[in-house]
XYZ file of C-alpha atoms in Angstrom:
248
model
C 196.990 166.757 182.671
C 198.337 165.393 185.851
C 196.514 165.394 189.268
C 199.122 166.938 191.953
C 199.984 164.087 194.695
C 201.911 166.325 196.979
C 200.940 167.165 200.943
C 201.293 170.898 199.823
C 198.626 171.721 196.832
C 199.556 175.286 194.128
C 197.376 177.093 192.321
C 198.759 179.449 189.689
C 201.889 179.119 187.162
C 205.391 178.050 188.276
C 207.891 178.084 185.402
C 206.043 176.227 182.596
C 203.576 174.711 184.352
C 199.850 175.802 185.605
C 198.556 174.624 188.839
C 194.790 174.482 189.340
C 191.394 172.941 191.504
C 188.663 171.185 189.939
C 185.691 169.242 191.378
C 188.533 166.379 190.740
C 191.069 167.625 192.653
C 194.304 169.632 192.365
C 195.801 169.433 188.667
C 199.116 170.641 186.794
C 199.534 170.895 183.490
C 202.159 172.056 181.355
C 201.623 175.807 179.362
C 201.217 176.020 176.046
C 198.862 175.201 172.665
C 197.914 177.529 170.117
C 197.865 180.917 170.758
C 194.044 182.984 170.092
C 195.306 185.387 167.546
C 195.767 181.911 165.434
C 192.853 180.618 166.232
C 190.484 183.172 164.993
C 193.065 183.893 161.660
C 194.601 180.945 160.279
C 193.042 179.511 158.158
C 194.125 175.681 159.026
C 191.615 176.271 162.285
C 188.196 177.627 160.395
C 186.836 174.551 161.353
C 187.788 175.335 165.009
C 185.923 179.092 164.639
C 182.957 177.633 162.650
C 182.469 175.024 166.255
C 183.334 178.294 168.334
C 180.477 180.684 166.666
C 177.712 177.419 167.086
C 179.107 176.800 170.559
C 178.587 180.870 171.309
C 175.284 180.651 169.847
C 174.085 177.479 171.422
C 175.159 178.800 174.999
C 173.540 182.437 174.365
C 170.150 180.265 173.393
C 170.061 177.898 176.467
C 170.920 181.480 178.608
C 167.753 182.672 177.575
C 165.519 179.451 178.042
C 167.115 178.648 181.569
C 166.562 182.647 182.434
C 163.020 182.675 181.523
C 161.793 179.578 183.015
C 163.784 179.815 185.819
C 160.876 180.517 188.026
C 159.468 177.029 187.528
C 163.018 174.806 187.931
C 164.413 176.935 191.016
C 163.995 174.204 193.196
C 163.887 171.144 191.096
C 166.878 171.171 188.531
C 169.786 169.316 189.225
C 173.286 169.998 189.375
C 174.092 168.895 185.696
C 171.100 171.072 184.067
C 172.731 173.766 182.553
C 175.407 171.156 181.252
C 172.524 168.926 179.899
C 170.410 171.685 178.754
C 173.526 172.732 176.448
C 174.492 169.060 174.916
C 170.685 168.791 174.080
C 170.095 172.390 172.495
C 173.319 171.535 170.339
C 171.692 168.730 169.396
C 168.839 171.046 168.058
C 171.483 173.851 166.160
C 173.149 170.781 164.147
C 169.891 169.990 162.942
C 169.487 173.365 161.349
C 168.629 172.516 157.551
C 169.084 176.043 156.208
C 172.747 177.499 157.288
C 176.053 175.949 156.614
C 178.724 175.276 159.057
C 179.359 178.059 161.551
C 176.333 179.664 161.093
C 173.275 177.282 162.191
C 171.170 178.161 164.533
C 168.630 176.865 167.229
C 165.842 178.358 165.181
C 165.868 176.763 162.731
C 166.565 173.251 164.210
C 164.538 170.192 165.142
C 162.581 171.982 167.920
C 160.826 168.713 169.079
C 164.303 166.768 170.168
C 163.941 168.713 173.684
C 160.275 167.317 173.932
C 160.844 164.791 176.994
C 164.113 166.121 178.641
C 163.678 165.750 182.555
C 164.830 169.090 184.416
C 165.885 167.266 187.078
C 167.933 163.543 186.182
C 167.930 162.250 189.462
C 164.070 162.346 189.971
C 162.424 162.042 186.533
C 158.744 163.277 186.493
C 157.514 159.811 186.210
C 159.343 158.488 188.997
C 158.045 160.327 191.212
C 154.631 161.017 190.095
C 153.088 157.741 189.484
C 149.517 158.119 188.959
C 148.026 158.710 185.263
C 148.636 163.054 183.909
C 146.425 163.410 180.483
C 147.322 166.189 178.790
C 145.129 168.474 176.405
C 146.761 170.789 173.542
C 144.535 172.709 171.520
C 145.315 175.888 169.002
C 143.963 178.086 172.139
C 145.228 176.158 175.513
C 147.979 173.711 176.689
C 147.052 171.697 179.962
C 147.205 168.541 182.164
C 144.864 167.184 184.360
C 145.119 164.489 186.893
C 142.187 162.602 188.435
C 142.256 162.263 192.268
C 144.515 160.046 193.833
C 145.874 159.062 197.100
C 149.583 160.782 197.266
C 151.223 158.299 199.578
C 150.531 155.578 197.182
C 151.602 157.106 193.827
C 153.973 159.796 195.087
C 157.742 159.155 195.748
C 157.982 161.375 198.752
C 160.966 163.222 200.730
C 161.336 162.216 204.139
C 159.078 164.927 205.853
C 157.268 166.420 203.749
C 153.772 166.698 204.473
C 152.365 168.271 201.448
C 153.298 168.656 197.577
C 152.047 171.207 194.369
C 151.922 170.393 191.198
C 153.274 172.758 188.798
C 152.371 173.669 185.078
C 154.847 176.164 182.915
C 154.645 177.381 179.708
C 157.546 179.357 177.744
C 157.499 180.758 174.313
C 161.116 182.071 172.567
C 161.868 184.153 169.252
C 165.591 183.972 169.372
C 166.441 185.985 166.352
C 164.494 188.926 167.671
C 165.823 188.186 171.519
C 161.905 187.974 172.611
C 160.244 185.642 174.971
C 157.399 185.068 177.230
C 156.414 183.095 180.532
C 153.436 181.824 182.306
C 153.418 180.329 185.580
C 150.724 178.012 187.284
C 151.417 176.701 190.825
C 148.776 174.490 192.512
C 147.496 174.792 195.681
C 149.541 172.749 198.347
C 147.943 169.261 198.842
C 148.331 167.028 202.070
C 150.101 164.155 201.592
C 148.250 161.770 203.679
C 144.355 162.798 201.862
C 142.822 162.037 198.764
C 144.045 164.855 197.016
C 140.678 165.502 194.368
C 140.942 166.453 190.629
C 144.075 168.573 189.728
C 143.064 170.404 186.368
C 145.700 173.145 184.882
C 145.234 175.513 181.763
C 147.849 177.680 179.969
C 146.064 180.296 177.229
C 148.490 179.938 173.845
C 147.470 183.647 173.717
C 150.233 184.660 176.850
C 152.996 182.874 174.341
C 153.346 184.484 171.415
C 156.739 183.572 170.245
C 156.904 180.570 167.582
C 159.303 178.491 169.640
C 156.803 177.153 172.806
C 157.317 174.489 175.553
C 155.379 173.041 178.041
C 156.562 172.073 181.402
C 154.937 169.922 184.406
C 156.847 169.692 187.603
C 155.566 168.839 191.266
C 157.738 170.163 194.316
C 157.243 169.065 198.227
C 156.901 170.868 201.054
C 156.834 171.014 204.884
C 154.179 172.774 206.321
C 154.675 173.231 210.062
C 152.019 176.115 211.891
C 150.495 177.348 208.888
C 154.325 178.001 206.897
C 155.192 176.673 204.109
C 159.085 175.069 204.304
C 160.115 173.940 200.583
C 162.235 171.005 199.771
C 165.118 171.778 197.469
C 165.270 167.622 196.703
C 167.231 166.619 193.809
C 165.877 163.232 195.122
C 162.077 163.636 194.451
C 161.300 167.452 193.129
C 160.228 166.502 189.450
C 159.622 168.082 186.091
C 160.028 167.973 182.141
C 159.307 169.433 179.450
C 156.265 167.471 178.227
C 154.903 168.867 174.973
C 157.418 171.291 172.391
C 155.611 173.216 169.273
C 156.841 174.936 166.697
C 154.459 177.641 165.149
């Protein structure tokens, strides 16, 4: 791979060569490399289609999760999420104890080894939420709750934002049978510059039936200017993670 130095920049295929953009630049590279039809039929590359079929897999699975709790990361996940979100839910398929090469699945994998991952890496959830979150998880109900607090002293805060929400999600997956459910809990917008009172959050197990469950607590700040709301899309201080993972 070479990066193209020239005044005038191609994109397409001169003679043996390809001519492209990336984030990186403009880059050239010569054609070639196996052709597909190999691939999938020789056998020398059945290692290459066992690491295809896991890598289709793996990307069909985080598809799902990033679809269904999309609602809650909108405005808080970063650039690299999807990226991220695949590397760690690989991590989970090669963990599978039950399928041999080719054919493991996220199912049957080390559910908890997502438990922690920040949705957004440039402002983890407890950078920018500083005070004490005590979480409760019983057979029935997943929840946090936060005693009150003064924001401006234990919130990292976006220049101009005047008030923040906490945010509590829970998501539940079967991924053999392609089912899934969602429940959403926003908080009411809190001033930034009052004691903000006890912040309490339930989510009923019952709205989750799917063995595969996470948990997510986020916060997200806002401008509120006349009575409307103006929402900061801040890769810079808009938080969450997923905080608790069970497997039923």
């Amino acid at each position: 791979m070479a990066k193209q130095s020239s005044a005038f920049k191609l994109e397409g295929n001169i003679g043996g060569f390809s001519f492209y953009k990336t984030r990186d630049g403009h880059m050239a590279r010569e054609k070639g490399g196996v052709s597909k039809d190999r691939i999938m039929t020789d056998p020398k590359y059945a290692r290459t289609r066992e690491n295809l079929k896991e890598f289709s897999e793996n990307a069909k699975t985080v598809k799902m999760v990033k679809d269904t709790i999309r609602p809650a990361v909108l405005r808080i996940a970063d650039s690299k999420f999807h990226a991220r979100l695949i590397r760690e839910m690989m991590k989970v398929l090669r963990t599978d104890p039950v399928n041999g090469r080719g054919k493991r699945i996220v199912a049957e994998g080390e559910w908890n080894l997502i438990q922690g991952f920040e949705i957004n890496s440039k402002a983890v959830l407890s950078g920018s939420v500083k005070t004490d979150i005590t979480l409760t998880n019983t057979a029935t109900e997943w929840g946090f709750s936060i005693d009150p607090f003064m924001p401006v002293d234990f919130l990292s805060i976006p220049l101009g934002a005047t008030h923040f929400k906490m945010i509590a999600a829970g998501a539940s997956f079967d991924f053999q049978a392609g089912t899934k459910s969602f429940i959403l809990e926003a908080g009411a917008n809190l001033p930034l510059e009052e004691l903000s009172g006890a912040i309490a959050v339930t989510i009923p197990k019952a709205g989750l039936p799917e063995p595969n469950k996470l948990f997510i607590i986020g916060i997200e700040f806002l401008q509120v200017v006349n009575g409307q709301d103006y929402a900061f899309n801040s890769e810079e201080h808009n938080a969450a993670a997923i905080v608790t993972v069970e497997k039923v």
